[in-house]
Amino acid sequence: MVFTLVLVSITTLLFWVPWAGLFPESAQWPAPVRPLTGLLFAAAGLTMMALIVRRGSDRAARVSHFLLGFIWIAFAWTLLTHVLRLGLLVSGVDDPLRSRIVTVVLAAIIVVVTAYGVYEAMRVPRIKRVDVPLPRLDPAFDGLKIAVITDTHYGAIDRSGWSRRMVDAVNSLRADVAVHVGDIADGTAEQRRTQAAPLADVLAPHRFYVTGNHEYYSNAQGWLELMGSFGWTLLRNEHRVLERDGARLVFAGVDDVTASHSGEAGHGADLDAALLGTRGGDPVVLLAHQPSEISKAVTAGVDLQLSGHTHGGQIWPFHLLVKLQQPVLAGLSAHGDRTRLYTSRGAGFWGPPMRVFAPSEISLLTLRAG
């Protein structure tokens, strides 16, 4: 009952605000316009609610997720057009012309932003190149390149072709290490195997994978087994050591922080276990899906944490809500005396097939000594 009440309340607000902004009484549209559009918006809201709770149906997910993204964009930009409405009022533009101008501008913005968002979500991610200085890194590892993939979120929309093109882009980077920092898909490994299959062809001398929270919504163990069969090294609260000319560099990984509550036996984040057996002077690169784990990394003396999860907010201005839960939205940041955190905006999208002012990325990090 609580879930239903919250769902109905949020949906009503999301659909009512854009309808009131597009078809205000002050615009004095012909008599049938307001009731007919009101019925249309109400039907869309009811459809979204009915489909969004239909678990296991890709068709329902495609429709409900698109409606969710579309109405979020409409809701946010409707609120912003109050600035235009006020400006026209100050300029002496009276109703109904003032309200009709706002309606036309708002409708155009919603259509353009939605189309732009879909384009950004479905395109091959851009390459984002970043140099990362690590004071404890031995010069032998200066210039080591790490390709960071995260949040591919293979789901209801078949993106097998996109997956192949993304892997081709990763391979063009000729990285020394490739990492996937979780949230491979929405669905089980069996459901999304075809879309994920190109990950088997990522080319790098070392490939490491850790789970994200979405693996734990749909049998994380199945995803671990599939990625293992693709030849990726699974870092489940453990580490591997790279050596060059007598120098060492540790790559460690932990289960997602949600793992311990997932019900999957033996799963749970344990940074102490991941670092057990490392030497005090070893520089450590930690794979942890959520940036929120950075405080633990600082305490443990980790040099660099690689994370995803935030999507950079995905659909503006949702980033404001993400910032309430995560310490960093995207990019390279410093924490404590020596710890660095790189948060990728991710390659894919969750839910609505849209990205607005939060472009996807494949990150190429070049480690620098000193």
CSV table of N, CA, C and O in Angstrom, one decimal, residues 219-275:
chain,number,residue,atom,x,y,z
A,219,ASN,N,20.9,-12.2,-9.9
A,219,ASN,CA,21.8,-13.3,-9.8
A,219,ASN,C,23.2,-12.9,-10.2
A,219,ASN,O,23.7,-13.2,-11.3
A,220,ALA,N,23.9,-12.3,-9.2
A,220,ALA,CA,25.3,-11.8,-9.5
A,220,ALA,C,26.2,-13.0,-9.8
A,220,ALA,O,27.1,-12.9,-10.6
A,221,GLN,N,26.0,-14.1,-9.1
A,221,GLN,CA,26.8,-15.3,-9.4
A,221,GLN,C,26.8,-15.7,-10.8
A,221,GLN,O,27.9,-16.1,-11.4
A,222,GLY,N,25.7,-15.6,-11.5
A,222,GLY,CA,25.6,-15.9,-12.9
A,222,GLY,C,26.4,-15.0,-13.7
A,222,GLY,O,27.1,-15.4,-14.7
A,223,TRP,N,26.5,-13.7,-13.4
A,223,TRP,CA,27.3,-12.8,-14.1
A,223,TRP,C,28.8,-13.0,-13.8
A,223,TRP,O,29.6,-12.9,-14.8
A,224,LEU,N,29.1,-13.4,-12.6
A,224,LEU,CA,30.5,-13.7,-12.3
A,224,LEU,C,31.0,-14.9,-13.1
A,224,LEU,O,32.1,-14.9,-13.7
A,225,GLU,N,30.1,-15.9,-13.2
A,225,GLU,CA,30.5,-17.1,-14.0
A,225,GLU,C,30.6,-16.8,-15.5
A,225,GLU,O,31.6,-17.2,-16.2
A,226,LEU,N,29.7,-15.9,-16.0
A,226,LEU,CA,29.8,-15.6,-17.4
A,226,LEU,C,31.1,-14.7,-17.7
A,226,LEU,O,31.8,-15.0,-18.7
A,227,MET,N,31.4,-13.7,-16.9
A,227,MET,CA,32.6,-12.9,-17.1
A,227,MET,C,33.8,-13.8,-17.0
A,227,MET,O,34.8,-13.6,-17.7
A,228,GLY,N,33.8,-14.7,-16.1
A,228,GLY,CA,34.9,-15.7,-15.9
A,228,GLY,C,35.1,-16.5,-17.2
A,228,GLY,O,36.2,-16.7,-17.7
A,229,SER,N,34.0,-16.9,-17.8
A,229,SER,CA,34.1,-17.7,-19.0
A,229,SER,C,34.6,-16.8,-20.2
A,229,SER,O,35.1,-17.4,-21.2
A,230,PHE,N,34.4,-15.5,-20.1
A,230,PHE,CA,34.9,-14.6,-21.1
A,230,PHE,C,36.4,-14.3,-20.9
A,230,PHE,O,36.9,-13.6,-21.8
A,231,GLY,N,37.0,-14.8,-19.9
A,231,GLY,CA,38.4,-14.6,-19.7
A,231,GLY,C,38.7,-13.5,-18.8
A,231,GLY,O,39.9,-13.1,-18.7
A,232,TRP,N,37.8,-12.8,-18.1
A,232,TRP,CA,38.0,-11.7,-17.2
A,232,TRP,C,38.4,-12.3,-15.8
A,232,TRP,O,37.9,-13.3,-15.4
A,233,THR,N,39.4,-11.6,-15.2
A,233,THR,CA,39.8,-12.0,-13.8
A,233,THR,C,38.8,-11.4,-12.8
A,233,THR,O,38.6,-10.1,-12.8
A,234,LEU,N,38.1,-12.2,-12.0
A,234,LEU,CA,37.2,-11.7,-11.1
A,234,LEU,C,37.9,-11.3,-9.8
A,234,LEU,O,38.6,-12.1,-9.2
A,235,LEU,N,37.6,-10.1,-9.3
A,235,LEU,CA,38.2,-9.6,-8.1
A,235,LEU,C,37.1,-9.5,-7.0
A,235,LEU,O,36.5,-8.4,-6.9
A,236,ARG,N,36.9,-10.6,-6.4
A,236,ARG,CA,35.9,-10.7,-5.3
A,236,ARG,C,36.6,-10.6,-4.0
A,236,ARG,O,37.0,-11.6,-3.4
A,237,ASN,N,36.8,-9.3,-3.5
A,237,ASN,CA,37.5,-9.1,-2.2
A,237,ASN,C,38.9,-9.8,-2.3
A,237,ASN,O,39.4,-10.5,-1.3
A,238,GLU,N,39.6,-9.5,-3.4
A,238,GLU,CA,41.0,-10.1,-3.6
A,238,GLU,C,41.8,-9.2,-4.5
A,238,GLU,O,41.2,-8.1,-4.9
A,239,HIS,N,43.0,-9.5,-4.7
A,239,HIS,CA,43.9,-8.6,-5.5
A,239,HIS,C,44.8,-9.4,-6.4
A,239,HIS,O,45.0,-10.6,-6.2
A,240,ARG,N,45.4,-8.8,-7.4
A,240,ARG,CA,46.4,-9.3,-8.2
A,240,ARG,C,47.5,-8.3,-8.3
A,240,ARG,O,47.3,-7.1,-8.2
A,241,VAL,N,48.8,-8.8,-8.4
A,241,VAL,CA,49.9,-7.9,-8.5
A,241,VAL,C,50.6,-7.9,-9.9
A,241,VAL,O,50.8,-9.0,-10.4
A,242,LEU,N,50.8,-6.7,-10.4
A,242,LEU,CA,51.5,-6.5,-11.7
A,242,LEU,C,52.9,-6.2,-11.3
A,242,LEU,O,53.2,-5.4,-10.4
A,243,GLU,N,53.9,-6.8,-12.1
A,243,GLU,CA,55.3,-6.5,-11.8
A,243,GLU,C,56.0,-6.0,-13.1
A,243,GLU,O,55.8,-6.6,-14.1
A,244,ARG,N,56.9,-5.0,-12.9
A,244,ARG,CA,57.7,-4.5,-14.0
A,244,ARG,C,59.1,-4.2,-13.4
A,244,ARG,O,59.2,-3.3,-12.5
A,245,ASP,N,60.1,-4.8,-13.9
A,245,ASP,CA,61.5,-4.4,-13.5
A,245,ASP,C,61.6,-4.4,-11.9
A,245,ASP,O,62.3,-3.5,-11.4
A,246,GLY,N,61.0,-5.3,-11.3
A,246,GLY,CA,61.1,-5.4,-9.8
A,246,GLY,C,60.1,-4.6,-9.1
A,246,GLY,O,60.0,-4.7,-7.9
A,247,ALA,N,59.4,-3.7,-9.8
A,247,ALA,CA,58.4,-2.8,-9.2
A,247,ALA,C,57.0,-3.5,-9.1
A,247,ALA,O,56.8,-4.4,-10.0
A,248,ARG,N,56.2,-3.2,-8.2
A,248,ARG,CA,54.9,-3.8,-8.0
A,248,ARG,C,53.7,-2.8,-8.1
A,248,ARG,O,53.9,-1.6,-7.6
A,249,LEU,N,52.6,-3.2,-8.6
A,249,LEU,CA,51.4,-2.4,-8.7
A,249,LEU,C,50.2,-3.4,-8.4
A,249,LEU,O,50.0,-4.4,-9.1
A,250,VAL,N,49.4,-3.1,-7.4
A,250,VAL,CA,48.4,-3.9,-7.0
A,250,VAL,C,47.0,-3.5,-7.6
A,250,VAL,O,46.7,-2.3,-7.5
A,251,PHE,N,46.3,-4.4,-8.1
A,251,PHE,CA,44.9,-4.2,-8.5
A,251,PHE,C,44.0,-5.0,-7.6
A,251,PHE,O,44.1,-6.2,-7.6
A,252,ALA,N,43.2,-4.3,-6.8
A,252,ALA,CA,42.3,-5.0,-5.9
A,252,ALA,C,40.8,-4.7,-6.2
A,252,ALA,O,40.6,-3.7,-6.9
A,253,GLY,N,39.9,-5.6,-5.8
A,253,GLY,CA,38.5,-5.3,-6.1
A,253,GLY,C,37.6,-5.9,-5.0
A,253,GLY,O,38.0,-6.8,-4.3
A,254,VAL,N,36.5,-5.2,-4.8
A,254,VAL,CA,35.5,-5.7,-3.8
A,254,VAL,C,34.2,-5.8,-4.4
A,254,VAL,O,33.8,-5.2,-5.4
A,255,ASP,N,33.4,-6.7,-3.8
A,255,ASP,CA,32.0,-6.8,-4.2
A,255,ASP,C,31.3,-5.5,-3.9
A,255,ASP,O,31.7,-4.7,-3.1
A,256,ASP,N,30.2,-5.3,-4.6
A,256,ASP,CA,29.4,-4.0,-4.4
A,256,ASP,C,28.9,-4.0,-2.9
A,256,ASP,O,28.6,-5.0,-2.3
A,257,VAL,N,28.8,-2.8,-2.4
A,257,VAL,CA,28.4,-2.6,-1.0
A,257,VAL,C,27.0,-3.2,-0.7
A,257,VAL,O,26.7,-3.5,0.4
A,258,THR,N,26.2,-3.3,-1.8
A,258,THR,CA,24.8,-3.9,-1.6
A,258,THR,C,24.8,-5.4,-1.5
A,258,THR,O,23.8,-6.1,-1.2
A,259,ALA,N,26.0,-6.1,-1.7
A,259,ALA,CA,26.1,-7.5,-1.9
A,259,ALA,C,25.6,-8.2,-0.6
A,259,ALA,O,25.0,-9.3,-0.6
A,260,SER,N,26.0,-7.7,0.6
A,260,SER,CA,25.7,-8.4,1.8
A,260,SER,C,24.2,-8.4,2.1
A,260,SER,O,23.8,-9.3,2.9
A,261,HIS,N,23.4,-7.6,1.5
A,261,HIS,CA,22.0,-7.6,1.7
A,261,HIS,C,21.2,-8.2,0.6
A,261,HIS,O,20.0,-8.2,0.5
A,262,SER,N,22.0,-8.8,-0.4
A,262,SER,CA,21.4,-9.4,-1.6
A,262,SER,C,20.7,-10.7,-1.4
A,262,SER,O,19.9,-11.2,-2.2
A,263,GLY,N,21.1,-11.4,-0.4
A,263,GLY,CA,20.7,-12.8,-0.2
A,263,GLY,C,21.5,-13.8,-0.9
A,263,GLY,O,21.2,-15.1,-0.8
A,264,GLU,N,22.5,-13.4,-1.7
A,264,GLU,CA,23.4,-14.4,-2.3
A,264,GLU,C,24.5,-14.8,-1.3
A,264,GLU,O,25.3,-13.9,-0.9
A,265,ALA,N,24.6,-16.0,-1.1
A,265,ALA,CA,25.5,-16.6,0.0
A,265,ALA,C,27.0,-16.3,-0.4
A,265,ALA,O,27.4,-16.5,-1.6
A,266,GLY,N,27.7,-15.8,0.6
A,266,GLY,CA,29.1,-15.6,0.4
A,266,GLY,C,29.5,-14.3,-0.3
A,266,GLY,O,30.7,-14.0,-0.5
A,267,HIS,N,28.5,-13.4,-0.5
A,267,HIS,CA,28.8,-12.1,-1.2
A,267,HIS,C,28.8,-11.0,-0.2
A,267,HIS,O,27.9,-11.0,0.7
A,268,GLY,N,29.7,-10.1,-0.3
A,268,GLY,CA,29.7,-8.9,0.6
A,268,GLY,C,31.0,-8.2,0.4
A,268,GLY,O,32.1,-8.9,0.2
A,269,ALA,N,31.1,-6.9,0.5
A,269,ALA,CA,32.3,-6.1,0.3
A,269,ALA,C,33.2,-6.3,1.5
A,269,ALA,O,32.7,-6.2,2.7
A,270,ASP,N,34.5,-6.6,1.3
A,270,ASP,CA,35.5,-6.8,2.4
A,270,ASP,C,36.8,-6.3,1.9
A,270,ASP,O,37.6,-7.0,1.3
A,271,LEU,N,37.1,-5.0,2.1
A,271,LEU,CA,38.3,-4.4,1.7
A,271,LEU,C,39.5,-4.9,2.4
A,271,LEU,O,40.6,-5.1,1.7
A,272,ASP,N,39.4,-5.3,3.6
A,272,ASP,CA,40.5,-5.9,4.4
A,272,ASP,C,41.0,-7.2,3.7
A,272,ASP,O,42.2,-7.4,3.5
A,273,ALA,N,40.0,-8.0,3.3
A,273,ALA,CA,40.3,-9.2,2.7
A,273,ALA,C,41.0,-9.0,1.3
A,273,ALA,O,41.9,-9.7,0.9
A,274,ALA,N,40.5,-8.0,0.6
A,274,ALA,CA,41.0,-7.6,-0.7
A,274,ALA,C,42.5,-7.2,-0.7
A,274,ALA,O,43.2,-7.5,-1.6
A,275,LEU,N,42.9,-6.6,0.4
A,275,LEU,CA,44.2,-6.1,0.5
A,275,LEU,C,45.2,-7.1,1.3
A,275,LEU,O,46.4,-6.8,1.5
